[in-house]
Amino acid sequence: MAAIRDIAKVCKSKNAGPFELTIDVVFETRAQYDAVAATGVLGPELIARLYNVAPADVLFTPYPAGLAFKATIPRAIPAGDLGDTDVYGCQQHAPLLDVDIPVNRWPTD
Amino acid sequence: MSNGTALCRMLSTSGILGYGFPEASLDLGMTRGVHMLGVDGGSTDPGPHYLGSGKTLNSHRAMRRDLRLMLRAARRHGVPMVIGTCGGAGGTRIWPPPPTSCGRWPPRTGSDFRMATIEAEQDVASLKRAHADGRMARLPGGPAPDPAALDRSARVVAMMGPEPIAAALDGGAEVVLAGRSSDPAPWAAMAMRAGLPPAPAWYAGKMLECGATPAVPKGHDCLVVEVGPDGVTLEPAAPERRCTPSSVANHSLHENPSPCIHIEPGGILDTTECRFDAISDRAVRVSGMTWSPQPYTVKLEGAELAGYRAISVCGTRDPLLIATLDDFLARVRDAVATKAAALGVEPDGYRLIIRRYGVDGVMGASEPRRDARPHEVGFVIEVVAPDQDSADAVLALARVTMLHTDFPGRLCREGNMAFPYSPSDVACGPVYRFSVFQTMTVDDPLAPFPIHYEDV
């Protein structure tokens, strides 16, 4: 097992327009990307659970060209609306950092 | 270049006008035979306030500095300069920045040129006619198109594609100040005018809209992109930065719902099949992007007044209070409601939000670690009411109630909160919210965007 915080190159969130939030996890090498993809852990169900949205509302895109996984979800509160906590949406990534990826041998080359 | 010789080299100075860039980078980048330079002026990203109020995100001083250097470079090299989404949100009456705070605009450069300004702010009556004609469509996550929302909006802008900018350049403009524009539009316009196909032209714009962000190390700096018939080549201007296949590929993730499918005015840019090849240790060539034309739509963005805000910042270091925080804040809310009613402000006449930094201030209801109790907690007490006087009055009650409300086991009987500022209360003025976020089908990509020329 390995936590995303220990194996990802990038883990970030940001607005995709004022009504959606997009979350990216990027890996360093193709072997690492493939190893994570093979576990099936990173997917719409995980994002739905972490962010309390319906799986059908998660646009999940594996992006091998960028060695990345992308998830886009609706914002609970639109950017800058009353009660919003994060106008740029750039500090909503933390729940992913502790997600364990069940890989036996982490490709380091 | 396999099927043509047309090339277009373009420079972007930074992510947003007024972020600043090293002057040496601009000078160096311009020596590469750049055909046009530009910068994006803003977006909805900083929230609804700038569209609603017409104020700019960046200071006029910083925007004037960037504009002065850019205009000087453009005139010296005899190439056009295009600014998209001027003023931060792209409303018509937002730019050029007011002369009183900005000095003379345009800045003196010693040479005459033709300037075009392109309006993007929309007349509500014509938008309502378009609504009645069935030309509006909902966007993912956005509100359903609603004529009442158009009426409530302080300002509605339409997002132009490359066509109005290309028309202004065709009209002889050497400086184009465009209102709300699709971020890539300034560069896509220039490349398509040079005879290049939409796919690499749009892709170049997607890369240039954020300055040197597709390079590493990241920073507010200049990027040069060369567009050819089959692809684009990116190279940052500053020698200490470099583009790598990974840094460029990953820029497709930035602020996009999908890294592969990019919906733009008049079509879809598909980057699924893109190849990223390093052609030096600092330059990357991207090929394989495609463009599929679609019925022409423009995005509409509107903001409406949501009230007036007042805030106060404070913090507690008391473990006894922090242990009973939820109960304490519930008591504060009840006490504020009683005191506000005595001033004639009923509970439905204001909104009290108490942000708890250290507990769930950043993620709010989405915070998964709900039981965390740190040794200190910071608060932003916020009141939004229909007028500033009510907001100020209720905030003052909330501030003193946070300071002096009793709680079980309380030892700190002189006060619960440390306030870093005197005065403690800040009147923030009008609060806006996004009211319109949808698309509108148009027959003519130029029609919503009047162009005005001025010889200066």
Coordinates of C-alpha atoms in Angstrom, one line a residue:
Chain A
M1 CA 0.0 0.0 0.0
A2 CA 1.1 3.5 -0.7
A3 CA -0.5 6.8 0.0
I4 CA -1.0 9.2 -2.9
R5 CA 0.9 11.9 -0.9
D6 CA 4.0 9.6 -1.1
I7 CA 3.8 8.5 -4.7
A8 CA 2.2 11.3 -6.8
K9 CA 4.1 14.0 -8.5
V10 CA 1.2 16.4 -8.4
C11 CA -2.1 16.3 -6.5
K12 CA -4.2 19.5 -7.0
S13 CA -7.6 21.0 -7.3
K14 CA -8.9 24.1 -9.2
N15 CA -12.0 25.7 -10.6
A16 CA -13.1 24.6 -14.0
G17 CA -15.4 27.6 -14.3
P18 CA -17.4 29.0 -11.3
F19 CA -19.7 25.9 -11.0
E20 CA -17.3 23.0 -11.3
L21 CA -14.2 21.8 -9.4
T22 CA -11.5 19.8 -11.1
I23 CA -9.0 17.5 -9.4
D24 CA -5.8 16.1 -10.9
V25 CA -3.4 13.5 -9.7
V26 CA -0.2 13.2 -11.8
F27 CA 2.5 10.6 -11.7
E28 CA 6.2 10.7 -12.7
T29 CA 6.5 7.8 -15.1
R30 CA 4.4 5.7 -17.4
A31 CA 5.1 2.6 -15.3
Q32 CA 3.8 4.4 -12.2
Y33 CA 0.7 5.6 -14.0
D34 CA 0.0 2.1 -15.3
A35 CA 0.5 0.6 -11.9
V36 CA -2.0 3.0 -10.3
A37 CA -4.5 2.6 -13.2
A38 CA -4.3 -1.2 -12.8
T39 CA -5.5 -1.0 -9.2
G40 CA -8.7 0.6 -10.3
V41 CA -8.8 2.6 -7.0
L42 CA -8.8 6.0 -8.7
G43 CA -12.2 6.3 -10.3
P44 CA -15.5 8.1 -10.1
E45 CA -16.7 6.1 -7.1
L46 CA -13.7 7.1 -5.0
I47 CA -14.2 10.8 -5.9
A48 CA -17.9 10.6 -5.3
R49 CA -17.3 9.2 -1.8
L50 CA -14.5 11.6 -0.9
Y51 CA -16.4 14.7 -2.0
N52 CA -20.0 13.6 -1.2
V53 CA -21.3 13.8 -4.7
A54 CA -23.2 11.3 -6.9
P55 CA -20.9 9.0 -9.0
A56 CA -23.0 10.1 -12.1
D57 CA -21.9 13.7 -11.4
V58 CA -18.2 12.8 -11.6
L59 CA -16.5 13.3 -15.0
F60 CA -13.5 11.1 -14.6
T61 CA -10.8 11.1 -17.3
P62 CA -7.7 8.9 -17.3
Y63 CA -5.1 11.0 -19.3
P64 CA -2.2 8.8 -20.1
A65 CA -0.5 11.5 -22.3
G66 CA -0.1 13.5 -19.1
L67 CA 0.4 10.5 -16.8
A68 CA -2.6 11.9 -15.0
F69 CA -6.1 11.1 -13.7
K70 CA -8.6 14.0 -13.8
A71 CA -12.0 14.2 -12.0
T72 CA -14.4 17.1 -12.4
I73 CA -17.3 17.5 -10.0
P74 CA -20.0 20.1 -9.4
R75 CA -19.2 22.7 -6.7
A76 CA -21.5 22.5 -3.6
I77 CA -21.4 26.3 -3.6
P78 CA -20.5 28.3 -6.8
A79 CA -17.2 30.2 -6.6
G80 CA -17.5 33.4 -4.5
D81 CA -21.2 32.8 -3.6
L82 CA -22.3 33.2 0.0
G83 CA -20.7 30.6 2.2
D84 CA -18.0 29.5 -0.4
T85 CA -14.7 28.7 1.3
D86 CA -12.4 28.6 -1.6
V87 CA -13.0 31.0 -4.5
Y88 CA -10.2 29.6 -6.7
G89 CA -11.0 26.0 -5.6
C90 CA -7.2 25.3 -5.2
Q91 CA -7.3 23.8 -1.7
Q92 CA -9.8 21.0 -2.1
H93 CA -7.3 18.2 -2.9
A94 CA -6.4 17.1 0.6
P95 CA -8.8 14.2 1.0
L96 CA -7.0 12.5 -1.9
L97 CA -3.6 12.7 -0.3
D98 CA -4.3 9.9 2.2
V99 CA -5.9 7.5 -0.2
D100 CA -4.0 4.2 -0.3
I101 CA -3.1 2.7 -3.6
P102 CA -2.6 -1.1 -3.2
V103 CA 0.5 -1.6 -5.3
N104 CA 2.9 -4.3 -4.2
R105 CA 6.0 -3.1 -6.0
W106 CA 6.2 0.6 -6.7
P107 CA 8.0 1.2 -10.0
T108 CA 10.9 3.6 -9.2
D109 CA 12.7 3.7 -12.6
Chain B
M1 CA 6.2 21.4 -41.7
S2 CA 4.8 18.8 -44.1
N3 CA 2.0 20.6 -45.9
G4 CA 2.7 24.3 -45.9
T5 CA 5.1 27.1 -45.1
A6 CA 2.9 29.4 -43.1
L7 CA 4.2 30.0 -39.6
C8 CA 3.0 32.3 -36.8
R9 CA 5.1 33.1 -33.7
M10 CA 3.3 34.7 -30.8
L11 CA 4.4 35.8 -27.3
S12 CA 2.3 35.9 -24.1
T13 CA 3.7 37.9 -21.2
S14 CA 2.0 36.3 -18.3
G15 CA -1.2 34.7 -17.0
I16 CA -3.1 37.9 -16.4
L17 CA -2.4 41.5 -17.3
G18 CA -0.8 43.1 -14.2
Y19 CA 0.8 39.9 -12.8
G20 CA 4.1 41.3 -14.0
F21 CA 6.9 39.7 -16.0
P22 CA 10.6 40.2 -16.2
E23 CA 11.4 43.0 -18.8
A24 CA 14.4 41.0 -19.9
S25 CA 12.2 38.0 -20.9
L26 CA 10.0 40.2 -23.1
D27 CA 13.0 41.7 -24.8
L28 CA 14.6 38.3 -25.4
G29 CA 11.3 36.7 -26.5
M30 CA 10.7 39.5 -29.0
T31 CA 14.0 38.9 -30.8
R32 CA 12.7 35.5 -32.0
G33 CA 10.7 37.1 -34.8
V34 CA 7.4 37.3 -32.9
H35 CA 4.4 38.2 -35.1
M36 CA 2.1 39.3 -32.3
L37 CA 2.2 39.7 -28.5
G38 CA -0.6 39.6 -26.0
V39 CA -1.9 38.7 -22.6
D40 CA -5.1 37.6 -21.1
G41 CA -6.8 40.2 -19.0
G42 CA -8.8 38.0 -16.7
S43 CA -11.6 35.5 -16.3
T44 CA -14.3 34.5 -13.9
D45 CA -11.6 32.7 -11.8
P46 CA -11.3 35.3 -9.0
G47 CA -15.0 35.2 -8.4
P48 CA -18.1 37.2 -9.3
H49 CA -17.1 40.5 -7.7
Y50 CA -15.1 41.9 -10.6
L51 CA -17.8 41.2 -13.2
G52 CA -20.5 42.6 -10.9
S53 CA -18.6 45.7 -9.6
G54 CA -16.6 46.5 -12.7
K55 CA -13.4 46.7 -10.6
T56 CA -10.2 45.1 -11.6
L57 CA -8.4 42.3 -9.8
N58 CA -5.0 43.6 -10.3
S59 CA -3.9 47.2 -9.5
H60 CA -4.1 49.9 -12.2
R61 CA -0.4 50.6 -11.3
A62 CA 0.6 47.0 -12.2
M63 CA -1.6 46.9 -15.3
R64 CA -0.1 50.2 -16.5
R65 CA 3.4 48.9 -16.0
D66 CA 2.7 45.7 -18.1
L67 CA 0.9 47.6 -20.8
R68 CA 3.6 50.2 -21.1
L69 CA 6.4 47.6 -21.7
M70 CA 4.2 45.5 -24.0
L71 CA 3.1 48.5 -26.1
R72 CA 6.7 49.7 -26.4
A73 CA 7.8 46.2 -27.6
A74 CA 4.9 45.9 -30.0
R75 CA 5.7 49.4 -31.6
R76 CA 9.4 48.7 -31.7
H77 CA 8.9 45.5 -33.6
G78 CA 6.0 46.7 -35.6
V79 CA 3.6 43.8 -34.5
P80 CA 0.1 43.9 -33.1
M81 CA -0.7 43.7 -29.4
V82 CA -3.9 42.0 -28.3
I83 CA -5.3 42.0 -24.8
G84 CA -8.3 39.6 -24.1
T85 CA -10.9 40.0 -21.4
C86 CA -9.7 43.6 -20.6
G87 CA -10.4 44.9 -17.1
G88 CA -10.5 41.5 -15.5
A89 CA -14.0 40.4 -16.3
G90 CA -14.3 41.9 -19.8
G91 CA -17.3 44.3 -19.4
T92 CA -17.4 47.2 -21.7
R93 CA -17.3 50.1 -19.4
I94 CA -14.4 48.6 -17.4
W95 CA -11.6 49.6 -19.7
P96 CA -9.5 51.3 -20.7
P97 CA -8.5 51.8 -17.1
P98 CA -9.6 55.2 -15.9
P99 CA -7.1 58.0 -16.8
T100 CA -7.2 59.5 -13.3
S101 CA -5.7 56.4 -11.7
C102 CA -3.8 55.1 -14.6
G103 CA -2.1 58.1 -16.1
R104 CA -2.4 58.8 -19.8
W105 CA -3.8 55.9 -21.8
P106 CA -2.5 54.8 -24.1
P107 CA 0.9 55.5 -22.7
R108 CA 3.1 57.8 -24.8
T109 CA 5.3 55.8 -27.1
G110 CA 6.2 58.4 -29.7
S111 CA 4.4 56.7 -32.5
D112 CA 0.8 56.8 -33.8
F113 CA -1.2 53.7 -34.2
R114 CA -4.7 52.5 -34.6
M115 CA -6.4 51.0 -31.6
A116 CA -9.6 48.9 -31.6
T117 CA -11.8 48.2 -28.6
I118 CA -14.3 45.4 -28.8
E119 CA -17.4 45.5 -26.5
A120 CA -18.6 42.3 -24.9
E121 CA -21.1 43.6 -22.4
Q122 CA -24.6 42.6 -23.5
D123 CA -27.9 44.4 -23.6
V124 CA -30.4 42.5 -21.5
A125 CA -33.4 43.2 -23.8
S126 CA -31.6 41.5 -26.8
L127 CA -30.6 38.6 -24.6
K128 CA -34.2 38.1 -23.5
R129 CA -35.2 38.1 -27.2
A130 CA -32.6 35.4 -27.8
H131 CA -34.0 33.5 -24.8
A132 CA -37.5 33.7 -26.3
D133 CA -36.1 32.4 -29.6
G134 CA -34.8 29.3 -27.8
R135 CA -31.1 30.2 -28.3
M136 CA -30.0 29.7 -24.7
A137 CA -28.6 26.4 -23.3
R138 CA -27.5 25.3 -19.9
L139 CA -23.8 24.6 -19.1
P140 CA -22.7 21.8 -16.8
G141 CA -23.2 22.8 -13.1
G142 CA -24.6 26.2 -14.1
P143 CA -28.1 27.5 -13.5
A144 CA -30.9 26.9 -16.0
P145 CA -31.3 29.9 -18.4
D146 CA -33.8 32.3 -16.9
P147 CA -34.9 35.7 -18.2
A148 CA -35.4 36.8 -14.6
A149 CA -31.7 36.2 -13.9
L150 CA -30.9 38.4 -16.8
D151 CA -33.0 41.2 -15.3
R152 CA -31.4 40.8 -11.9
S153 CA -27.8 40.9 -13.2
A154 CA -25.7 44.0 -12.6
R155 CA -23.7 43.1 -15.8
V156 CA -23.8 40.3 -18.4
V157 CA -20.9 39.7 -20.8
A158 CA -20.7 37.4 -23.8
M159 CA -17.4 35.6 -24.4
M160 CA -16.1 36.3 -27.9
G161 CA -14.3 33.8 -30.1
P162 CA -11.4 34.8 -32.4
E163 CA -13.6 36.3 -35.1
P164 CA -14.1 39.8 -33.7
I165 CA -10.4 40.1 -32.8
A166 CA -9.5 39.0 -36.3
A167 CA -11.9 41.5 -37.7
A168 CA -10.3 44.3 -35.7
L169 CA -6.8 43.3 -37.0
D170 CA -8.3 43.2 -40.5
G171 CA -9.6 46.7 -39.8
G172 CA -6.0 47.9 -39.4
A173 CA -5.8 47.9 -35.6
E174 CA -2.3 47.5 -34.2
V175 CA -3.6 47.4 -30.6
V176 CA -6.7 45.4 -29.8
L177 CA -8.4 45.8 -26.4
A178 CA -11.1 43.1 -26.4
G179 CA -13.8 42.7 -23.8
R180 CA -14.6 39.2 -22.5
S181 CA -12.9 36.7 -24.7
S182 CA -12.3 33.0 -24.7
D183 CA -8.9 32.8 -23.2
P184 CA -7.2 31.4 -26.3
A185 CA -9.0 33.8 -28.7
P186 CA -6.4 36.5 -29.1
W187 CA -3.8 34.0 -30.3
A188 CA -6.2 31.8 -32.2
A189 CA -7.3 34.9 -34.1
M190 CA -3.8 35.8 -35.1
A191 CA -2.8 32.3 -36.1
M192 CA -5.9 31.7 -38.2
R193 CA -5.5 35.1 -39.9
A194 CA -2.0 33.9 -40.9
G195 CA -3.7 31.0 -42.7
L196 CA -3.1 28.3 -40.2
P197 CA -5.8 25.7 -39.4
P198 CA -8.0 26.1 -36.3
A199 CA -6.6 23.0 -34.4
P200 CA -3.1 24.2 -33.9
A201 CA -4.2 27.9 -33.7
W202 CA -6.6 27.1 -30.8
Y203 CA -4.1 24.8 -29.2
A204 CA -1.5 27.6 -29.3
G205 CA -4.0 29.9 -27.6
K206 CA -4.7 27.3 -24.9
M207 CA -1.0 27.3 -24.1
L208 CA -0.4 31.0 -24.3
E209 CA -3.3 32.1 -22.2
C210 CA -1.3 31.4 -19.0
G211 CA 2.1 32.9 -20.0
A212 CA 4.9 30.6 -19.0
T213 CA 2.7 28.3 -16.9
P214 CA 3.3 25.3 -19.3
A215 CA 7.0 25.7 -18.5
V216 CA 9.1 24.7 -15.4
P217 CA 9.9 26.2 -13.0
K218 CA 6.6 27.9 -12.9
G219 CA 6.4 31.7 -12.6
H220 CA 4.9 34.8 -14.1
D221 CA 6.9 35.0 -17.2
C222 CA 6.8 35.1 -21.0
L223 CA 6.1 32.2 -23.4
V224 CA 6.7 32.0 -27.1
V225 CA 4.7 29.6 -29.3
E226 CA 5.2 28.9 -33.0
V227 CA 2.2 27.7 -34.9
G228 CA 2.6 25.6 -38.0
P229 CA 0.1 23.7 -40.2
D230 CA 0.6 20.5 -38.2
G231 CA 1.3 21.6 -34.7
V232 CA 2.8 24.0 -32.3
T233 CA 6.2 24.5 -30.7
L234 CA 6.5 26.0 -27.2
E235 CA 9.6 27.6 -25.7
P236 CA 9.7 29.9 -22.7
A237 CA 11.4 33.3 -23.3
A238 CA 13.5 33.2 -20.1
P239 CA 16.6 30.9 -20.4
E240 CA 16.2 29.6 -16.9
R241 CA 12.8 28.0 -17.7
R242 CA 12.1 25.1 -20.0
C243 CA 9.2 23.3 -21.5
T244 CA 9.2 19.5 -21.2
P245 CA 6.7 17.0 -22.8
S246 CA 5.3 16.4 -19.3
S247 CA 5.0 20.1 -18.4
V248 CA 3.2 20.9 -21.6
A249 CA 0.9 17.8 -21.5
N250 CA -0.1 18.7 -18.0
H251 CA -1.1 22.2 -18.9
S252 CA -4.1 20.6 -20.6
L253 CA -5.4 19.7 -17.1
H254 CA -5.4 23.4 -16.0
E255 CA -8.9 24.7 -15.3
N256 CA -10.5 22.4 -17.8
P257 CA -13.2 19.8 -17.0
S258 CA -11.5 17.4 -19.4
P259 CA -7.8 17.4 -20.5
C260 CA -8.9 16.2 -24.0
I261 CA -12.1 17.8 -25.0
H262 CA -12.1 21.6 -25.0
I263 CA -15.4 23.3 -26.0
E264 CA -14.8 26.7 -27.7
P265 CA -16.9 29.1 -29.6
G266 CA -17.6 27.4 -33.0
G267 CA -16.1 24.1 -32.3
I268 CA -14.3 21.5 -30.1
L269 CA -10.6 21.2 -29.8
D270 CA -9.7 17.5 -29.2
T271 CA -6.3 16.8 -27.8
T272 CA -6.8 13.1 -27.1
E273 CA -4.3 12.1 -29.8
C274 CA -1.7 14.7 -29.1
R275 CA 2.0 13.8 -29.3
F276 CA 4.5 15.7 -27.2
D277 CA 8.1 15.6 -28.5
A278 CA 11.1 17.4 -27.0
I279 CA 12.9 19.1 -29.8
S280 CA 15.5 20.6 -27.4
D281 CA 16.0 20.6 -23.7
R282 CA 13.7 23.7 -23.5
A283 CA 11.3 23.4 -26.4
V284 CA 8.5 21.0 -27.1
R285 CA 6.5 20.3 -30.2
V286 CA 2.9 19.2 -29.9
S287 CA 1.0 17.6 -32.8
G288 CA -2.1 15.5 -33.4
M289 CA -4.7 18.0 -32.1
T290 CA -8.0 18.1 -34.1
W291 CA -10.8 20.6 -34.4
S292 CA -14.5 19.8 -35.1
P293 CA -16.7 22.7 -36.1
Q294 CA -20.0 23.0 -34.1
P295 CA -22.9 25.3 -34.2
Y296 CA -21.6 28.7 -33.1
T297 CA -22.3 29.5 -29.4
V298 CA -20.9 32.1 -27.1
K299 CA -20.9 31.7 -23.3
L300 CA -22.8 34.3 -21.3
E301 CA -21.6 35.3 -17.8
G302 CA -23.6 37.5 -15.4
A303 CA -23.3 38.7 -11.8
E304 CA -26.0 40.0 -9.5
L305 CA -25.9 41.9 -6.3
A306 CA -26.4 39.6 -3.3
G307 CA -26.1 42.1 -0.5
Y308 CA -23.5 43.9 1.5
R309 CA -20.8 42.3 3.6
A310 CA -19.0 43.1 6.9
I311 CA -16.3 40.9 8.5
S312 CA -14.2 40.7 11.6
V313 CA -11.1 38.5 12.2
C314 CA -10.3 36.9 15.5
G315 CA -8.9 33.7 17.1
T316 CA -9.1 31.7 20.3
R317 CA -6.2 29.9 22.1
D318 CA -8.5 28.5 24.9
P319 CA -8.7 24.7 24.9
L320 CA -11.8 24.8 27.0
L321 CA -13.7 26.8 24.4
I322 CA -12.2 24.8 21.5
A323 CA -13.5 21.6 23.2
T324 CA -17.1 22.9 23.1
L325 CA -16.8 24.9 19.9
D326 CA -20.0 23.8 18.2
D327 CA -22.1 24.5 21.2
F328 CA -20.4 27.8 21.8
L329 CA -21.0 29.0 18.2
A330 CA -24.7 27.8 18.4
R331 CA -25.0 30.0 21.5
V332 CA -23.4 32.9 19.7
R333 CA -25.9 32.6 16.8
D334 CA -28.9 32.5 19.1
A335 CA -27.7 35.5 21.1
V336 CA -26.9 37.5 17.9
A337 CA -30.5 36.7 16.6
T338 CA -32.0 38.1 19.8
K339 CA -29.8 41.2 19.8
A340 CA -30.3 41.9 16.1
A341 CA -34.1 41.6 16.4
A342 CA -33.9 44.3 19.1
L343 CA -32.3 46.5 16.4
G344 CA -35.1 45.7 13.9
V345 CA -33.1 43.1 11.9
E346 CA -35.0 39.9 11.9
P347 CA -33.2 36.5 11.4
D348 CA -34.2 36.3 7.7
G349 CA -32.8 39.8 7.3
Y350 CA -29.1 38.8 7.5
R351 CA -26.8 35.9 7.0
L352 CA -24.2 35.2 9.7
I353 CA -21.3 32.9 8.6
I354 CA -18.6 32.0 11.1
R355 CA -15.6 30.5 9.4
R356 CA -13.4 28.3 11.6
Y357 CA -9.8 28.2 10.4
G358 CA -8.1 25.2 12.0
V359 CA -11.3 23.2 12.0
D360 CA -13.1 23.4 8.6
G361 CA -12.4 26.9 7.3
V362 CA -11.0 25.7 4.0
M363 CA -13.3 22.8 3.1
G364 CA -16.4 23.7 5.0
A365 CA -19.1 20.9 4.9
S366 CA -16.8 18.8 2.7
E367 CA -14.1 18.5 5.4
P368 CA -13.7 14.8 6.1
R369 CA -11.8 15.3 9.5
R370 CA -14.7 16.7 11.4
D371 CA -13.4 15.8 14.8
A372 CA -10.0 17.6 14.7
R373 CA -9.5 20.0 17.5
P374 CA -6.3 22.1 17.2
H375 CA -4.7 24.2 20.0
E376 CA -6.0 27.4 18.4
V377 CA -8.7 28.3 16.0
G378 CA -9.0 31.4 13.8
F379 CA -12.4 32.9 12.9
V380 CA -13.7 35.1 10.2
I381 CA -17.1 36.4 11.4
E382 CA -19.1 37.5 8.3
V383 CA -22.5 39.1 8.0
V384 CA -24.2 39.7 4.7
A385 CA -27.4 41.9 4.7
P386 CA -29.5 43.8 2.2
D387 CA -27.7 47.1 3.1
Q388 CA -24.3 48.0 4.5
D389 CA -25.7 49.6 7.7
S390 CA -27.5 46.4 8.7
A391 CA -24.5 44.3 7.9
D392 CA -22.3 46.6 10.0
A393 CA -24.7 46.6 12.9
V394 CA -25.2 42.8 13.0
L395 CA -21.5 42.2 12.6
A396 CA -20.8 44.5 15.6
L397 CA -23.2 42.4 17.7
A398 CA -21.7 39.1 16.5
R399 CA -18.1 40.4 17.2
V400 CA -18.9 41.4 20.8
T401 CA -21.0 38.2 21.3
M402 CA -18.0 36.1 20.2
L403 CA -15.8 38.0 22.7
H404 CA -18.0 37.8 25.8
T405 CA -20.4 34.8 25.5
D406 CA -20.1 32.4 28.5
F407 CA -19.5 28.7 28.1
P408 CA -19.3 25.7 30.5
G409 CA -16.0 25.7 32.4
R410 CA -15.0 29.1 31.2
L411 CA -11.9 30.5 33.0
C412 CA -11.0 33.3 30.5
R413 CA -13.6 35.7 31.9
E414 CA -12.1 38.9 30.3
G415 CA -12.7 37.7 26.7
N416 CA -12.8 34.6 24.5
M417 CA -11.2 36.0 21.4
A418 CA -7.9 37.7 20.4
F419 CA -8.5 40.4 17.8
P420 CA -5.5 41.4 15.8
Y421 CA -6.9 44.7 14.5
S422 CA -8.4 47.9 15.8
P423 CA -10.8 48.7 14.3
S424 CA -11.9 45.1 14.4
D425 CA -14.8 45.4 11.9
V426 CA -14.4 45.8 8.2
A427 CA -17.2 47.0 5.9
C428 CA -16.6 45.1 2.6
G429 CA -19.3 46.8 0.5
P430 CA -21.4 45.1 -2.2
V431 CA -21.3 41.3 -2.6
Y432 CA -22.0 39.8 -6.0
R433 CA -22.8 36.2 -7.1
F434 CA -22.8 34.6 -10.5
S435 CA -26.4 34.8 -11.8
V436 CA -25.9 33.8 -15.5
F437 CA -23.7 31.1 -16.8
Q438 CA -25.0 29.6 -20.1
T439 CA -24.5 29.5 -23.8
M440 CA -26.2 31.4 -26.6
T441 CA -26.4 30.3 -30.2
V442 CA -25.5 33.1 -32.6
D443 CA -25.7 33.3 -36.4
D444 CA -22.9 35.8 -36.7
P445 CA -19.8 35.5 -34.4
L446 CA -19.3 39.3 -34.8
A447 CA -22.8 40.5 -34.0
P448 CA -22.6 40.6 -30.2
F449 CA -19.3 42.4 -30.2
P450 CA -19.2 45.9 -31.7
I451 CA -15.7 47.1 -32.7
H452 CA -14.7 50.8 -32.2
Y453 CA -11.5 52.2 -33.8
E454 CA -9.5 55.1 -32.6
D455 CA -6.3 56.6 -34.1
V456 CA -4.0 57.5 -31.3

